Short mmCIF file of C-alpha atoms in Angstrom, two decimals:
data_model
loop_
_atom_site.label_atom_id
_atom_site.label_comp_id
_atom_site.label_asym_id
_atom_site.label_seq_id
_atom_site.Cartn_x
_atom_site.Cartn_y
_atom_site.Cartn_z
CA UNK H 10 3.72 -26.58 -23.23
CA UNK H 11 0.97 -28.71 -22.54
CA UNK H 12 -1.99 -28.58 -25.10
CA UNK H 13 -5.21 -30.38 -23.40
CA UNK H 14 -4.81 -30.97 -20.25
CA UNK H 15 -6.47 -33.14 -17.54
CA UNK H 16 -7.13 -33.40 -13.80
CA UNK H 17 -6.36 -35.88 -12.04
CA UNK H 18 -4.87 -38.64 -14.14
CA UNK H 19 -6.20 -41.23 -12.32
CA UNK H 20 -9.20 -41.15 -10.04
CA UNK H 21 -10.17 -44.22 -7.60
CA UNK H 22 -13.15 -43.58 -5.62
CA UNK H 23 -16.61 -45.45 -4.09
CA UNK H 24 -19.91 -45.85 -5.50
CA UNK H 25 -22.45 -43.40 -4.82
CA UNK H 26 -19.78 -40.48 -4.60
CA UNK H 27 -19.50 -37.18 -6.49
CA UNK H 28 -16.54 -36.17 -8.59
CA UNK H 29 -15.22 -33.87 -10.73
CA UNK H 30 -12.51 -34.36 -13.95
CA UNK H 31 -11.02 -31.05 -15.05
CA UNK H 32 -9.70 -30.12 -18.22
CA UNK H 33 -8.09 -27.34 -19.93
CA UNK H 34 -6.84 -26.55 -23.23
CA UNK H 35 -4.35 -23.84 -24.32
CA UNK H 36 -4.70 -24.15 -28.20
CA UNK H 37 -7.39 -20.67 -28.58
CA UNK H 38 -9.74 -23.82 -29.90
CA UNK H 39 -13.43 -22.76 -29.42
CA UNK H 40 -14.81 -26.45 -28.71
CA UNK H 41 -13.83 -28.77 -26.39
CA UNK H 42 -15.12 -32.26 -25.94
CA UNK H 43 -15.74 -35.31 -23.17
CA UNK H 44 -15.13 -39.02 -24.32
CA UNK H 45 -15.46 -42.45 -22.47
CA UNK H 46 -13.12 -45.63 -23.47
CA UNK H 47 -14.37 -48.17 -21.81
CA UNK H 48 -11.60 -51.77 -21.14
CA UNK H 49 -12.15 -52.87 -24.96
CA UNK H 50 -11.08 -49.13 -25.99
CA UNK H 51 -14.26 -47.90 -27.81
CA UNK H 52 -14.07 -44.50 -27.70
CA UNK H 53 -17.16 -42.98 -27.39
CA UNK H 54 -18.31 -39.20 -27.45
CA UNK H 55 -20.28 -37.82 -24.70
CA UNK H 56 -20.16 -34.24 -24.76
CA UNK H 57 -18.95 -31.07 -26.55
CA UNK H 58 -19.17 -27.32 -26.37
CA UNK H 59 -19.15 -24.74 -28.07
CA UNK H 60 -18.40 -21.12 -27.33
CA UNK H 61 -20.26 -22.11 -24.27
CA UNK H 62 -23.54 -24.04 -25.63
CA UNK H 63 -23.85 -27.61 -25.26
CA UNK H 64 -24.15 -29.22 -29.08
CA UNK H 65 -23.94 -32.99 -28.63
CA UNK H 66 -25.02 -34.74 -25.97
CA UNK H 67 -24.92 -38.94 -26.85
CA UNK H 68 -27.80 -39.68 -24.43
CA UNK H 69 -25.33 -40.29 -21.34
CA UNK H 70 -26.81 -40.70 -17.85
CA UNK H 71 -28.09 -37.05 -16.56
CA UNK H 72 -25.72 -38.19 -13.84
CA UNK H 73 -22.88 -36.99 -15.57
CA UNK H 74 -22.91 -33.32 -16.46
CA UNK H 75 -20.42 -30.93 -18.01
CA UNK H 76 -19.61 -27.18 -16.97
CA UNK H 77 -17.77 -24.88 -19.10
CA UNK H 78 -16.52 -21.69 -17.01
CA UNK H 79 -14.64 -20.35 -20.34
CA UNK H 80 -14.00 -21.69 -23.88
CA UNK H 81 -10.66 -23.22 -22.15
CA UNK H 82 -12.58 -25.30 -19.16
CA UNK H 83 -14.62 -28.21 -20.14
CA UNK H 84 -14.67 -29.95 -16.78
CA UNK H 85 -17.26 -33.07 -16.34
CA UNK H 86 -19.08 -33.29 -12.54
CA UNK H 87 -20.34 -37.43 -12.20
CA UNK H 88 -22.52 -37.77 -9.51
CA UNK H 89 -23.72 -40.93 -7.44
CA UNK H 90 -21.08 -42.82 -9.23
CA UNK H 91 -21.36 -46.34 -10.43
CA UNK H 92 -19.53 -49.40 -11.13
CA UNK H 93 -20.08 -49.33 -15.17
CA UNK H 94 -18.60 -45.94 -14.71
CA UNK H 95 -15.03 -47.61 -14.64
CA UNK H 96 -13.75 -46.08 -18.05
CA UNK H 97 -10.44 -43.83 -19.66
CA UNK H 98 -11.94 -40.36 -20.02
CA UNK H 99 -10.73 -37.93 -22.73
CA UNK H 100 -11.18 -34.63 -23.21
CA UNK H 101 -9.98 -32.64 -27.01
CA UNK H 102 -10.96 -29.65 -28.30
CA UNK H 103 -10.48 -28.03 -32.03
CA UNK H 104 -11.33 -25.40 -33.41
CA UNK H 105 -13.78 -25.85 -35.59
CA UNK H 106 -16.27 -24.03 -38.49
CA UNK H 107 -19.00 -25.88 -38.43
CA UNK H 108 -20.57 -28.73 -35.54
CA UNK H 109 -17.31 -30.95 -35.10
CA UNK H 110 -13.89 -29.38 -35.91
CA UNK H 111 -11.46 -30.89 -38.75
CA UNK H 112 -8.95 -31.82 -35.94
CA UNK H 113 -8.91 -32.62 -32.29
CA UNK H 114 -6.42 -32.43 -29.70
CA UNK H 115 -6.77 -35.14 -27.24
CA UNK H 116 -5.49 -34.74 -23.43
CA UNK H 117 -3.68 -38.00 -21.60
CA UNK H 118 -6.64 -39.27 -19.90
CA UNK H 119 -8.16 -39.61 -16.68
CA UNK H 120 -8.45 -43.61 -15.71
CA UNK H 121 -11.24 -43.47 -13.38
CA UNK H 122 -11.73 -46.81 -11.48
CA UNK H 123 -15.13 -47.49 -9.19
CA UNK H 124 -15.28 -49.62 -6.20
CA UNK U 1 -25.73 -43.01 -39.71
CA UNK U 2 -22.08 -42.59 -40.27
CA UNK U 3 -19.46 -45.51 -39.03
CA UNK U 4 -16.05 -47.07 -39.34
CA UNK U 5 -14.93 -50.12 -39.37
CA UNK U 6 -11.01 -51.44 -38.73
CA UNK U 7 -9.85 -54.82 -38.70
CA UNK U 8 -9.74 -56.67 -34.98
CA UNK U 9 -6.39 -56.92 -33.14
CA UNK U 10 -4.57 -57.83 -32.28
CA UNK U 11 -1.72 -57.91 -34.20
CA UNK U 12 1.75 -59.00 -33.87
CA UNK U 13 4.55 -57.87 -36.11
CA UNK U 14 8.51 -58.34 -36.06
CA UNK U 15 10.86 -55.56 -36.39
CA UNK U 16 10.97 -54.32 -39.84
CA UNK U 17 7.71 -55.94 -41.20
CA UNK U 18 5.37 -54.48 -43.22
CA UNK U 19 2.40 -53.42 -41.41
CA UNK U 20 -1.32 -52.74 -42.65
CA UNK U 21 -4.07 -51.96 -40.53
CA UNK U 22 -8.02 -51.84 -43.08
CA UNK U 23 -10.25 -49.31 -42.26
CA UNK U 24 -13.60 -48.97 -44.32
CA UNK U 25 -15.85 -45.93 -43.36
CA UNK U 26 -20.03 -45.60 -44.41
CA UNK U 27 -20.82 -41.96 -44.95
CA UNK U 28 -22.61 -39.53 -46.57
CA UNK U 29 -21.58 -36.91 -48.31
CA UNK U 30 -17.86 -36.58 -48.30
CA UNK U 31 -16.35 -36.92 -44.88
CA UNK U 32 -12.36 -36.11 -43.74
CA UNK U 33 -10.81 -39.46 -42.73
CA UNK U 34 -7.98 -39.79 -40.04
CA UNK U 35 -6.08 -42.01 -38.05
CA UNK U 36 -5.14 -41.36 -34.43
CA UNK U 37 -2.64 -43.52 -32.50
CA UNK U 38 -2.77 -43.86 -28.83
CA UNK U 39 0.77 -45.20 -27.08
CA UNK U 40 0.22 -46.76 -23.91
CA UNK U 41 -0.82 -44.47 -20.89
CA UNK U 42 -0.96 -41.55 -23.82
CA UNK U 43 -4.16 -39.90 -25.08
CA UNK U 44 -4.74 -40.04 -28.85
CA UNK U 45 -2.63 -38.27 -31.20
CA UNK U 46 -3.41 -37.03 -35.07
CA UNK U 47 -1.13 -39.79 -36.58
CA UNK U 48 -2.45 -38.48 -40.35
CA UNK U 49 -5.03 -36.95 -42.49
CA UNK U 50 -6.79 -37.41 -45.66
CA UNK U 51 -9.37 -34.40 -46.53
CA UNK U 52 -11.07 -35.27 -50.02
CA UNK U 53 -10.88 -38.51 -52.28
CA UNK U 54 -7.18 -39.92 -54.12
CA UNK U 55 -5.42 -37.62 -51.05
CA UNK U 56 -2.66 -39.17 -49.49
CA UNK U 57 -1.76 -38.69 -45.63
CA UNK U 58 1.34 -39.68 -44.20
CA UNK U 59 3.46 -38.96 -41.43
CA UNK U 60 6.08 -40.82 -39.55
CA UNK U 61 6.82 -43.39 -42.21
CA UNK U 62 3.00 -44.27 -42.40
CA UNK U 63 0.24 -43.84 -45.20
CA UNK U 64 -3.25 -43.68 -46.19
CA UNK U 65 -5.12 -42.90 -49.11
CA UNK U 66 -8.45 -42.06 -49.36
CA UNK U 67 -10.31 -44.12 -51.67
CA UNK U 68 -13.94 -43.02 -52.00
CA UNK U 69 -14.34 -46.24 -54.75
CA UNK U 70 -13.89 -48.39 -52.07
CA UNK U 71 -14.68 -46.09 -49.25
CA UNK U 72 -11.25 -47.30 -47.63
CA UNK U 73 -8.24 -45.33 -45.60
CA UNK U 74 -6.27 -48.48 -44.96
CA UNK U 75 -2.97 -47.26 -43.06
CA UNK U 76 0.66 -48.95 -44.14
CA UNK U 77 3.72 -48.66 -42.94
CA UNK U 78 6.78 -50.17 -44.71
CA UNK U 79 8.97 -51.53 -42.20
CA UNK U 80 7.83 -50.88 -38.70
CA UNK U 81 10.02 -50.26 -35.38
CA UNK U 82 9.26 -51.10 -31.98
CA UNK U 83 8.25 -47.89 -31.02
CA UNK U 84 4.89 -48.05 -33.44
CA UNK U 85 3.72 -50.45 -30.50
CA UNK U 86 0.51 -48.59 -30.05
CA UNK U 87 -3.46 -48.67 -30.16
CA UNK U 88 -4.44 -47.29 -33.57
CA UNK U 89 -7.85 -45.43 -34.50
CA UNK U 90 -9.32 -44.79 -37.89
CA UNK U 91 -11.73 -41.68 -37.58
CA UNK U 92 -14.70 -39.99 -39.93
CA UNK U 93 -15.21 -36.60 -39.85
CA UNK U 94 -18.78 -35.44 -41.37
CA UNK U 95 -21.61 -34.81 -39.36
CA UNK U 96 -19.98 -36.09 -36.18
CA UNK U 97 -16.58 -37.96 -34.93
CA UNK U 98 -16.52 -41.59 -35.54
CA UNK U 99 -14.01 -43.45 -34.13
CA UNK U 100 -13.25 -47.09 -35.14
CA UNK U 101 -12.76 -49.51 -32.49
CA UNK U 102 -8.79 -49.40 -32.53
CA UNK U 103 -6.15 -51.82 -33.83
CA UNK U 104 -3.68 -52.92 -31.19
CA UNK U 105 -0.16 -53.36 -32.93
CA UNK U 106 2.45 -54.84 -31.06
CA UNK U 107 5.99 -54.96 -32.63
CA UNK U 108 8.76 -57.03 -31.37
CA UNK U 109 12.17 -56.83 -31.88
#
């Protein structure tokens, strides 16, 4: 069974367009989470929810924007796409007590690549 | 803020070597320290933990201890296999997730 998963695992697509990376996550966690690896792999944080509330946001582009339908979808809309968007993203969730949970379960990736 | 730091990659080990990959962290407070590894094409997976100071995580053969002294999690591995060909992350836990830049071992046989 498949913890954290993602959708699609690889994404190729023109500037300027919309898309959408889904993810879902069968662990009961109650926060799930959106990360960028860019080609060096720094892995950086962008988003996370909890129980539905928005708690971090790392000062990414307002062009990126993530919608949680239930505490098991964290999916992450991009609009008017750009070239510097070219990254691995993750998504993980955990349950956690407090802000960030003790441990995070990461799903394989989505490797979108901008033309 | 909080950070970690690992040592650049990449690095290149024979079959059987002994491998050790430095992580230092700055924190406040006392943070949870863990490495992830991430095998090619794979998201990351908990590789170990460490939750308070003198703990020692290990799993698969590898180890860490947390040393608050030195504010250090370096990870070892006796005698590595080709298989441990991976990126590895040192992570902080307090506040917020840091993630250290990753360590890119490559073993060959």
């Amino acid at each position: 069974d498949t913890a954290v998963s993602q959708t699609p695992k690889y994404l190729v697509t023109q500037m300027g367009n919309d898309k959408s990376i889904k993810c879902e996550q069968n662990l009961g966690h109650d926060t799930m989470y959106w990360y960028k690896q860019d080609s060096k792999k720094f892995l950086k944080i962008m988003f996370s929810y909890n129980n539905k509330e928005l708690i971090i946001n790392e000062t990414v582009p307002n062009r990126f924007s993530p919608k949680s339908p239930d505490k098991a979808h964290l999916n992450l809309h991009i609009n008017s796409l750009e070239l510097g968007d070219s990254a691995v993203y993750f998504c993980a969730s955990s349950q956690t007590t407090g802000r960030i949970g003790p441990e995070q379960f990461f799903g394989p990736g989505t490797r979108l690549t901008v033309l | 803020g909080n950070s970690v730091t690992q040592m650049e990659g990449p690095v290149t080990l024979s079959e059987e070597a002994f491998l050790t990959i430095n992580c230092t962290y700055t924190a406040t407070g006392y943070p949870s320290l863990f490495w992830y590894v991430q095998y090619p094409g794979e998201g990351l997976q908990l590789l170990l933990k460490a939750t308070k100071a003198d703990d020692k995580g290990s799993n698969k053969g590898f180890e860490a201890t947390y040393r608050k002294e030195t504010t250090s999690f370096h990870l070892e591995k006796g005698s590595v296999q080709v298989s441990d060909s991976a990126v590895y992350f040192c992570a902080l836990l307090g506040n917020d997730m840091r993630f250290g830049a990753g360590t890119r071992l490559t073993v060959k046989p």
